[in-house]
Coordinates of C-alpha atoms (C1' of nucleotides) in Angstrom, one line a residue:
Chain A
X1420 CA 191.4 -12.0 111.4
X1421 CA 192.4 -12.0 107.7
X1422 CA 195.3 -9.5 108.6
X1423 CA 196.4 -12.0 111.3
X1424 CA 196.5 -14.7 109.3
X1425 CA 198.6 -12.8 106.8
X1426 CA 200.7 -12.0 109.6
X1427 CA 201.3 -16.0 109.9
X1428 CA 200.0 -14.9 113.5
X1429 CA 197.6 -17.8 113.2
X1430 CA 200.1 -19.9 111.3
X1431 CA 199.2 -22.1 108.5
X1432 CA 197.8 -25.5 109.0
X1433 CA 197.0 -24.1 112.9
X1434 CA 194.0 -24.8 114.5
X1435 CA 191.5 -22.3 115.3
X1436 CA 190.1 -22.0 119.1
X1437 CA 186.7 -20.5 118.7
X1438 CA 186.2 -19.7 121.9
X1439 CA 189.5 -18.2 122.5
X1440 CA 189.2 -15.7 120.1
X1441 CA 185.7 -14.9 120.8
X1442 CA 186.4 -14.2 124.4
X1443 CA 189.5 -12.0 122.7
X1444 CA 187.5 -10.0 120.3
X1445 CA 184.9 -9.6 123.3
X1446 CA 182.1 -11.4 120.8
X1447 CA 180.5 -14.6 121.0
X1448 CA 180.5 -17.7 119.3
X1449 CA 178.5 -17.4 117.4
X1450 CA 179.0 -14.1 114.5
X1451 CA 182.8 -15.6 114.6
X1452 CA 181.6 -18.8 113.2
X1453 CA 179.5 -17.1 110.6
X1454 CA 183.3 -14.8 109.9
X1455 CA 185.1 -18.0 109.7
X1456 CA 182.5 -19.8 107.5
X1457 CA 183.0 -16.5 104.9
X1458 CA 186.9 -17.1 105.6
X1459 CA 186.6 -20.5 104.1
X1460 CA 184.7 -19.4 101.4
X1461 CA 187.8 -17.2 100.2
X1462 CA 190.3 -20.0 101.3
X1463 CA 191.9 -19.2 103.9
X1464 CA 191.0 -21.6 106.4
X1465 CA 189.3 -25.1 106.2
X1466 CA 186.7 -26.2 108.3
X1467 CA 187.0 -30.1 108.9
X1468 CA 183.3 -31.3 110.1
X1469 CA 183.4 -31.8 113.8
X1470 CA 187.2 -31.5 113.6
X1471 CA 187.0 -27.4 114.0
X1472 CA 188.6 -24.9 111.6
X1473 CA 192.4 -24.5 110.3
X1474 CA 194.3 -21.7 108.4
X1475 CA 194.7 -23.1 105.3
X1476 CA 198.4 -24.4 104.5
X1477 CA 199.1 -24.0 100.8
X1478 CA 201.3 -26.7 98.7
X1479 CA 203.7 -25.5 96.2
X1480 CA 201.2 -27.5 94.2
X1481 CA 198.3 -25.4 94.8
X1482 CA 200.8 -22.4 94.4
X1483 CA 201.3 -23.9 91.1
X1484 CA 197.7 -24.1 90.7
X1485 CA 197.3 -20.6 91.4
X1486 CA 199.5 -18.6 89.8
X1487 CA 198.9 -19.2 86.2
X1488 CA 195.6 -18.8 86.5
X1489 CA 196.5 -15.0 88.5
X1490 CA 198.2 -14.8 85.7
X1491 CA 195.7 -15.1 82.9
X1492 CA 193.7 -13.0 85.1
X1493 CA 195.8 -9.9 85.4
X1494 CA 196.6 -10.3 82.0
X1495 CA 192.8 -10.0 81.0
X1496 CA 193.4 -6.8 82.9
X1497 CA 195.9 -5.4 81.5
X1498 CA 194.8 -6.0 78.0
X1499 CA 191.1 -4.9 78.3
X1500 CA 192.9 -1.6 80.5
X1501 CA 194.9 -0.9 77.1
X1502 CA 191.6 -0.5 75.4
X1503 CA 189.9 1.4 77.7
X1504 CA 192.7 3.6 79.5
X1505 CA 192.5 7.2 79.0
X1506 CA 195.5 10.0 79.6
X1507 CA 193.7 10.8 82.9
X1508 CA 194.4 7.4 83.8
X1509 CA 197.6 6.8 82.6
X1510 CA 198.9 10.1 84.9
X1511 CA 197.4 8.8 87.6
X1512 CA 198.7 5.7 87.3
X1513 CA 202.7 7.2 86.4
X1514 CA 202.2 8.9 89.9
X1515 CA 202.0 5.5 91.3
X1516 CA 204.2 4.1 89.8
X1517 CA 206.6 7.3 91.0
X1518 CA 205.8 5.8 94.1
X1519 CA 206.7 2.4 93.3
X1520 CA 210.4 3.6 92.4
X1521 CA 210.6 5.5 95.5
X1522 CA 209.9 2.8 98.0
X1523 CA 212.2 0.8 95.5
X1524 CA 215.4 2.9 95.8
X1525 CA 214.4 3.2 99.7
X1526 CA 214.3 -0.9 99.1
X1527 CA 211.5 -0.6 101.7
X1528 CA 209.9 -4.2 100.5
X1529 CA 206.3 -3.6 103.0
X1530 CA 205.4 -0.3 101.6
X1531 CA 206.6 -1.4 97.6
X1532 CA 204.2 -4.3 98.0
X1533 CA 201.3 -1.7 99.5
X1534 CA 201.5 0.6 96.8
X1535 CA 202.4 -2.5 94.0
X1536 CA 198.7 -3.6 95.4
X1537 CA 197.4 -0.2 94.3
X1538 CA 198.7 -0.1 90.8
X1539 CA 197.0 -3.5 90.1
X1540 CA 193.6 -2.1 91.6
X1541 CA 194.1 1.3 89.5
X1542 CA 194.2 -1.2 86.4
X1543 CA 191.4 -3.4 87.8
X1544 CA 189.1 -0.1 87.9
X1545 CA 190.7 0.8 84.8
X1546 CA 189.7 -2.4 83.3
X1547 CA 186.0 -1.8 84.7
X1548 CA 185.3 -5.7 85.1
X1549 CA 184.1 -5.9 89.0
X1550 CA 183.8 -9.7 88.6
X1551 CA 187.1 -10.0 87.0
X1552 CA 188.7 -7.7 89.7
X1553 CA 186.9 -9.8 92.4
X1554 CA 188.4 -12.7 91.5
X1555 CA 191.6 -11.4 91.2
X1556 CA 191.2 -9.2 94.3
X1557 CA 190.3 -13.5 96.0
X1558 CA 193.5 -15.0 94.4
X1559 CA 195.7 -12.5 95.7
X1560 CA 194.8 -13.2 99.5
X1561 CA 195.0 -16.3 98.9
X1562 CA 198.5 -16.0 97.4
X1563 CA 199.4 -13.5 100.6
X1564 CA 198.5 -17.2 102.6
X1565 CA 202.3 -17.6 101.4
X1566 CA 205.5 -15.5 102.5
X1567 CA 205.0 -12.4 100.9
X1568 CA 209.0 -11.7 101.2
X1569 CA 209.9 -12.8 97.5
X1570 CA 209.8 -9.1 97.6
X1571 CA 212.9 -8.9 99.7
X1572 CA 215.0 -11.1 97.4
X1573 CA 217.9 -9.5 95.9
X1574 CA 217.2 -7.7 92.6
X1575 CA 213.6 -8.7 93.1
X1576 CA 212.7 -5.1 93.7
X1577 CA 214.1 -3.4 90.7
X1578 CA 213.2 -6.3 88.4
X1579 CA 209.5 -5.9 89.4
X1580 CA 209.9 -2.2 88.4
X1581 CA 211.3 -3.2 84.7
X1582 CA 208.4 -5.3 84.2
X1583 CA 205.9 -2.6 85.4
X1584 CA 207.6 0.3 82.9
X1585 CA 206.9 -2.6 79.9
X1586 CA 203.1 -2.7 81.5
X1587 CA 203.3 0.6 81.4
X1588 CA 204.7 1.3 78.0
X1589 CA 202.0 -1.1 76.7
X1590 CA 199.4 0.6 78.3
X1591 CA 200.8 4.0 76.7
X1592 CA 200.8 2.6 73.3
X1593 CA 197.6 1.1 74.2
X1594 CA 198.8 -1.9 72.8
X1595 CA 196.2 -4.7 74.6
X1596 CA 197.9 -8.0 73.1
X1597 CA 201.7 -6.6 74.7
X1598 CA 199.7 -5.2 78.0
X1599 CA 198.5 -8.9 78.6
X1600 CA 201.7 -10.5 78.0
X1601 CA 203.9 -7.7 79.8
X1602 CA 201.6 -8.5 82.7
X1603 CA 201.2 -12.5 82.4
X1604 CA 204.6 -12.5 82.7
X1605 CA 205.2 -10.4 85.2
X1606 CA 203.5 -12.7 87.5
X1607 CA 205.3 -15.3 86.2
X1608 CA 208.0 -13.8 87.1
X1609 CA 206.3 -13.4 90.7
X1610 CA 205.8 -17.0 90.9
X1611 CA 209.2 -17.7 89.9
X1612 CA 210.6 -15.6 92.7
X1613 CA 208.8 -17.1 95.2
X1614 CA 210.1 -20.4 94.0
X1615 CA 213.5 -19.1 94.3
X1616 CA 213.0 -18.3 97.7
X1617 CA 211.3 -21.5 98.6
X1618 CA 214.5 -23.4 97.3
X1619 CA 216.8 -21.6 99.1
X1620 CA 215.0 -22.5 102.8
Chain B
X1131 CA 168.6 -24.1 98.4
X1132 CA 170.8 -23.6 96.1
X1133 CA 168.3 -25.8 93.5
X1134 CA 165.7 -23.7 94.7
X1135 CA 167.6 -20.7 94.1
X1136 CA 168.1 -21.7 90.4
X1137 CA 164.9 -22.6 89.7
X1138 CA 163.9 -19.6 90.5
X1139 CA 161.6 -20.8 93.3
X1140 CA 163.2 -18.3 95.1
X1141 CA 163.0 -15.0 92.7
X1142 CA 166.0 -13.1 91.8
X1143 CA 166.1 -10.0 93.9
X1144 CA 163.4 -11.4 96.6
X1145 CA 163.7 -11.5 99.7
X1146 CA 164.7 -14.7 102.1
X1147 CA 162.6 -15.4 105.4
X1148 CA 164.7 -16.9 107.3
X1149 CA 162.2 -18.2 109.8
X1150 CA 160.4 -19.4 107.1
X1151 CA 162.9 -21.3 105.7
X1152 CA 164.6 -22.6 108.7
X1153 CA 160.9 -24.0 109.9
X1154 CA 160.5 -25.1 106.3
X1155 CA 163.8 -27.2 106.6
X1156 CA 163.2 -28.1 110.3
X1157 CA 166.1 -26.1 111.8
X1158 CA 166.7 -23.1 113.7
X1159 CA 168.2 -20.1 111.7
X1160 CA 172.1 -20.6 113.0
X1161 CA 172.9 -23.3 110.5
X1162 CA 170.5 -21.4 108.2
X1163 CA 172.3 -17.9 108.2
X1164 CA 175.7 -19.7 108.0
X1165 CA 174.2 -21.2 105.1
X1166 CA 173.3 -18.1 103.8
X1167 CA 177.0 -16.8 104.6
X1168 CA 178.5 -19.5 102.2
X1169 CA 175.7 -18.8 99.3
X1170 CA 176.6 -15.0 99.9
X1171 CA 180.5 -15.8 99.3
X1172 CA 178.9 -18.0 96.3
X1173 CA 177.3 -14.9 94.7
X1174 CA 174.1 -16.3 94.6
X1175 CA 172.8 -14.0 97.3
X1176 CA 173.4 -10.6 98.4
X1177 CA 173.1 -10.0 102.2
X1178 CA 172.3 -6.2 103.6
X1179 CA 173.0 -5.0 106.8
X1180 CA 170.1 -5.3 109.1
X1181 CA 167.8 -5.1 106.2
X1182 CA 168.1 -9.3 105.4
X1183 CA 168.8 -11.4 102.5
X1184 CA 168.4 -11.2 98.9
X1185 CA 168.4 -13.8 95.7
X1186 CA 171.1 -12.2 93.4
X1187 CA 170.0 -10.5 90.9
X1188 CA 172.1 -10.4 87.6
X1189 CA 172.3 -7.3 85.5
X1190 CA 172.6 -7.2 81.7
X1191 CA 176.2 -5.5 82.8
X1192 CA 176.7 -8.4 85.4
X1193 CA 176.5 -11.3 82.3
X1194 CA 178.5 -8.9 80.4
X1195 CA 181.3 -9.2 82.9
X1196 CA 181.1 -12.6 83.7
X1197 CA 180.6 -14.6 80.3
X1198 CA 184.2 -13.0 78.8
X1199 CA 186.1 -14.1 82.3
X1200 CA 184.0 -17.4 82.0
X1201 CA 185.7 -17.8 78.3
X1202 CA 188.6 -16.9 79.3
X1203 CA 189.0 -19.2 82.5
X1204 CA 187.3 -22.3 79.8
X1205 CA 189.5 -21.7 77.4
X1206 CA 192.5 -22.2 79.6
X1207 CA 191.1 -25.4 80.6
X1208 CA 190.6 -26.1 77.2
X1209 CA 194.1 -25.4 76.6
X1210 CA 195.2 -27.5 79.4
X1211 CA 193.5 -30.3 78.3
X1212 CA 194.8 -30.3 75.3
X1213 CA 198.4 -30.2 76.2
X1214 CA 197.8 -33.5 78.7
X1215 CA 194.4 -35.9 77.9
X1216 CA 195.6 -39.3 77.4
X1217 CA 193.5 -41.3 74.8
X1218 CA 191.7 -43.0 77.9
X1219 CA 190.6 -39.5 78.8
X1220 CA 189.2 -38.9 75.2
X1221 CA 187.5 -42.0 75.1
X1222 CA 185.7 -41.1 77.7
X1223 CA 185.0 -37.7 76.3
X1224 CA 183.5 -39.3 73.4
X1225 CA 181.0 -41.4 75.0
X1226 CA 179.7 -38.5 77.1
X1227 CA 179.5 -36.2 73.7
X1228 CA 177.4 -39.3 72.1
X1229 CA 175.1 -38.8 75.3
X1230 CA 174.8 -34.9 74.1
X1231 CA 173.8 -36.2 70.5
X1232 CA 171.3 -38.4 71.9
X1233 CA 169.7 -35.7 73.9
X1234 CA 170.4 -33.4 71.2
X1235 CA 168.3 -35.6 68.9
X1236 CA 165.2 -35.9 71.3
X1237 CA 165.5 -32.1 71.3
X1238 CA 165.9 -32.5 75.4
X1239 CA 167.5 -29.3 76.9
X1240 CA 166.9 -30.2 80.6
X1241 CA 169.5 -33.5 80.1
X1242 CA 171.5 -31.4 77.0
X1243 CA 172.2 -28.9 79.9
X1244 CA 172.8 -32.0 82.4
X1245 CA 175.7 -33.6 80.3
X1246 CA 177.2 -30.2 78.7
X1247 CA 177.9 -29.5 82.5
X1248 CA 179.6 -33.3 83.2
X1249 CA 181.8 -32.2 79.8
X1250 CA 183.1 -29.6 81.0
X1251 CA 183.5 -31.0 84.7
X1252 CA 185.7 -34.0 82.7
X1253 CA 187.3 -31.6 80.6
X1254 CA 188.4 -29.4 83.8
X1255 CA 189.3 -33.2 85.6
X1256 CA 192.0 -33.3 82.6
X1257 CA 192.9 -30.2 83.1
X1258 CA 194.0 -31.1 86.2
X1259 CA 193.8 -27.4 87.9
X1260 CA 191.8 -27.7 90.8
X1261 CA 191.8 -23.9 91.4
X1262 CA 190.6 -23.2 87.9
X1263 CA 188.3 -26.0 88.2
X1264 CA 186.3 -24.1 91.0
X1265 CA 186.5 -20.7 89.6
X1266 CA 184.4 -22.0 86.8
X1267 CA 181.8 -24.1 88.9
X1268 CA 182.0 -20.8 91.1
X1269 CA 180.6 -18.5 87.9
X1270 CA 178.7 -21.3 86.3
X1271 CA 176.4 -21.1 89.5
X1272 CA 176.8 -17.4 88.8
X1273 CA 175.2 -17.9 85.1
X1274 CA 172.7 -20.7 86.0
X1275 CA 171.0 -17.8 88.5
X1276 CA 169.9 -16.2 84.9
X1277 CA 167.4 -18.8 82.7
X1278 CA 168.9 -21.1 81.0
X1279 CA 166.6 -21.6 78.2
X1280 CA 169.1 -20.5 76.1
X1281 CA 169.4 -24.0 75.0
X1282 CA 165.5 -23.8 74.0
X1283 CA 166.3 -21.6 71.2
X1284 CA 165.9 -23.0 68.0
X1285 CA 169.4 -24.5 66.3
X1286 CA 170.7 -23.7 69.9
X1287 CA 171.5 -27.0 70.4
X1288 CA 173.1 -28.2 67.0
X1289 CA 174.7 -25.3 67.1
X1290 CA 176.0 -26.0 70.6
X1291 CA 177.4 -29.7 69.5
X1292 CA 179.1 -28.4 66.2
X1293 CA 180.8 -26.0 68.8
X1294 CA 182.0 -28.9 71.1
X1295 CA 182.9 -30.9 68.1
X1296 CA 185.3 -28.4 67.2
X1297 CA 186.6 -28.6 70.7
X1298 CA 186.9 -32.6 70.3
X1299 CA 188.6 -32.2 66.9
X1300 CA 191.5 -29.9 68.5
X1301 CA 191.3 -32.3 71.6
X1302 CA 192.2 -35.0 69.5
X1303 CA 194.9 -33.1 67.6
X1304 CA 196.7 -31.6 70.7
X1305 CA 196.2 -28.6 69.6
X1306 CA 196.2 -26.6 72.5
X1307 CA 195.8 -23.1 70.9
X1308 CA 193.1 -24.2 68.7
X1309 CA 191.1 -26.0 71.9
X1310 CA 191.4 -22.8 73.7
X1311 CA 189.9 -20.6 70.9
X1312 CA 187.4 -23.0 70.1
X1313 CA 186.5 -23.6 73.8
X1314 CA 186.3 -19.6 74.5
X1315 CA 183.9 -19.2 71.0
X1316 CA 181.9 -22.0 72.8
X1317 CA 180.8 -19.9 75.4
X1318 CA 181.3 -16.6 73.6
X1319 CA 178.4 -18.4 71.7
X1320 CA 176.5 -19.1 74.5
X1321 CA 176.2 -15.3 76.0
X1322 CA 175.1 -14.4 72.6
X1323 CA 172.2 -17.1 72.7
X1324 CA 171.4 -15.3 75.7
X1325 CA 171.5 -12.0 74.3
X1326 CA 168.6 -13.1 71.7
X1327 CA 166.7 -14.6 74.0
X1328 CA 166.8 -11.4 75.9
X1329 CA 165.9 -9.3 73.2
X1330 CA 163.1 -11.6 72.0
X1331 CA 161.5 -11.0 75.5
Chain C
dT1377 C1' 144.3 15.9 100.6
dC1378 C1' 149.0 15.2 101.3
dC1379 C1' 153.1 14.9 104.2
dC1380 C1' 155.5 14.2 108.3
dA1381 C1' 156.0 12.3 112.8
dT1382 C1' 155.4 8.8 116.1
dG1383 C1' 154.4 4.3 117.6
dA1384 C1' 153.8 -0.7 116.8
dT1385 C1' 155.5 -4.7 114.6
dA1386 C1' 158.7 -7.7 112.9
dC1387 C1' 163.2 -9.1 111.6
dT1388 C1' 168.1 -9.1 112.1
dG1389 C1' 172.2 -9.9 114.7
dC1390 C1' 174.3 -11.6 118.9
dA1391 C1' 174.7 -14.1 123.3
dT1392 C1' 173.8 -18.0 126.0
dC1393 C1' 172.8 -22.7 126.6
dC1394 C1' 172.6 -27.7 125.4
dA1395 C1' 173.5 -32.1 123.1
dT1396 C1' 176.5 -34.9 120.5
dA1397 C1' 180.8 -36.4 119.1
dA1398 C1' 185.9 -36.4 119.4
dT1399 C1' 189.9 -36.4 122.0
dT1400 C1' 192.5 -37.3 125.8
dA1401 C1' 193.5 -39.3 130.2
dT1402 C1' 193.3 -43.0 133.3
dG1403 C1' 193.2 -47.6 134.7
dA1404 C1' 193.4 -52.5 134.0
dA1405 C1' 195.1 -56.5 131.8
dT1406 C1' 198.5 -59.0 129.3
Chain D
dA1229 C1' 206.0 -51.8 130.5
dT1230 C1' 202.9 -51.5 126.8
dT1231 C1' 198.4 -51.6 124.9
dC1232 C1' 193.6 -51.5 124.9
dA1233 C1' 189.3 -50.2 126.9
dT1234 C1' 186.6 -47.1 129.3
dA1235 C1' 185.6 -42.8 131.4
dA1236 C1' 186.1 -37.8 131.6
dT1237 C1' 186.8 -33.6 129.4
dT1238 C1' 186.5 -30.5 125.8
dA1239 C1' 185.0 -28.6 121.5
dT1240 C1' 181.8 -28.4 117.7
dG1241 C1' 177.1 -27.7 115.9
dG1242 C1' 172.6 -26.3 116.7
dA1243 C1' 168.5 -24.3 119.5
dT1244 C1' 166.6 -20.7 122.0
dG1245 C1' 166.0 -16.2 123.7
dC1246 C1' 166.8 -11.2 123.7
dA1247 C1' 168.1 -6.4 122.4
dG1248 C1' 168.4 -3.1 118.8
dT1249 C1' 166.9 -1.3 114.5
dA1250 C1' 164.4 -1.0 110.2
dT1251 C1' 159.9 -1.0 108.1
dC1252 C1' 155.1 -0.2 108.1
dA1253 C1' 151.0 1.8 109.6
dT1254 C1' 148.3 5.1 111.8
dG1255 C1' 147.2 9.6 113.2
dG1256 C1' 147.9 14.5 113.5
dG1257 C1' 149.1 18.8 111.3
dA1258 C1' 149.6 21.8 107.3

DNA sequence: TCCCATGATACTGCATCCATAATTATGAAT
DNA sequence: ATTCATAATTATGGATGCAGTATCATGGGA
């Protein structure tokens, strides 16, 4: 369900028919109310008392909302990652990053955002905070609630790269203050894409 | 349950009947295992595949993890705050901070621990982050599943109001910075009030 | 005496059924 | 023709019942 409602296959703000998808995954009721009660408890639906449940719709405010606070996250991350990160690490995370400029000069925007996903989880791991990295890990489906395709803007690509080789680079010196603000603003500079793309609809 | 789950009526790392309860409440155990589903998402219990539910159980590592992120998500609000409270707002942060000297005063850690909480609830309302505002009442219930005598220690609780004077003081100056470093000591403080009590047990 | 196997018990997870409330449709009155 | 009231339909929230599996106990064998 939570891929489909990535997919905008249950589009935001739609209802939910319960029984409908029941019948469709071939399950009752019943455990898909219990799945949709844990969906609200990430966000990503809402369920209005006797009114059923709906995919939640998100409001450039509570984009707004959001993002900073992704952003303070991630960059808690990074800079407890630059204190911790060892040379084992760092290779491993230079061959994702390999990976990243691949898909980049392929400009395949899907599989870039896959493997980007993996280079933030290498540095949650890194980081070794499991709340910290759940919380992040909630943020970011709720920020996938929104069109992902900021991705797809032109340049977007290759200026996501330049901010990762500053992460990077701070995470080689093992610099934590320039790790943390290499990465707070690299979502910033997520959230500023998006916006972009929001004001060109 | 959630009261119950705090006051430890229900022991971290015990198990949950869920006949019991669901007699004990005077439902059946639908509502009651959705319930459970939400406190799961919560934290505040862990469910295992066919082998039931469980109060949460918090590891010296656990605190460890959450207390920094808990600074760090405070401070911001702190921050925040600072950058947009109105002098109607810090009125009203002053009479509930005369409430804290009062129960300071009658040495009364069960209404201390009452009104810190509606500071901080007022401080996040100026904030004006609702996201943020929820990741904190989110690990604050995370916290409370540890004892909270913390605030029994002795000096706990002047100390505790010198700290939040110092987070007036910068409230009152705008000084966002210095609101944010003096909220995140705040509750660096805390965990180590913890950590003694813990290591006088 | 200790360990393993087998059976009994009990709890979880799911399906079905029912009651209540909300929404929609139909009909009447202005 | 439009609006309001009432009835019918539909969906939500909860109760009950059942199948499958985990745990515990008991007994047999080493």
């Amino acid at each position: 369900m939570r891929q489909r409602i990535f997919a905008h296959e249950l589009q935001p703000g739609g209802w939910i028919d319960e029984q409908a998808l029941a019948l469709e995954y071939g399950i009752s009721r019943t455990p898909l109310r219990e799945a949709l009660k844990v969906l609200a408890s990430e966000g990503l639906v809402v369920l209005k008392p006797r009114r059923g449940c709906y995919v939640t719709e998100l409001s450039e405010q509570d984009i707004d909302e959001v993002f900073p606070v992704m952003a303070l996250l991630e960059g808690r991350v990074a800079e407890e990652a630059a204190r911790r990160i060892t040379s084992a690490d760092f290779a491993r995370l230079e061959v994702i990053h390999a990976d990243l400029e691949k898909h980049a000069a392929a400009n395949n925007a899907d599989r870039f955002f896959e493997v980007n996903q993996r280079f933030h989880n290498a540095l949650q791991d890194i980081a070794g905070n499991r709340y910290l990295a759940q919380l992040i890990d909630d943020a970011r489906q709720v920020i996938k609630l929104t069109r992902r395709d900021s991705l797809r803007l032109e340049g977007r690509l290759k200026q996501s790269l330049a901010e990762h080789r500053d992460i990077l680079e701070a995470l080689r010196q093992k610099d934590p203050a320039k790790a943390r603000r290499s990465m707070h603003d690299h979502l910033i500079s997520g959230r500023t894409a998006l916006a972009r793309l929001a004001g060109s609809n």
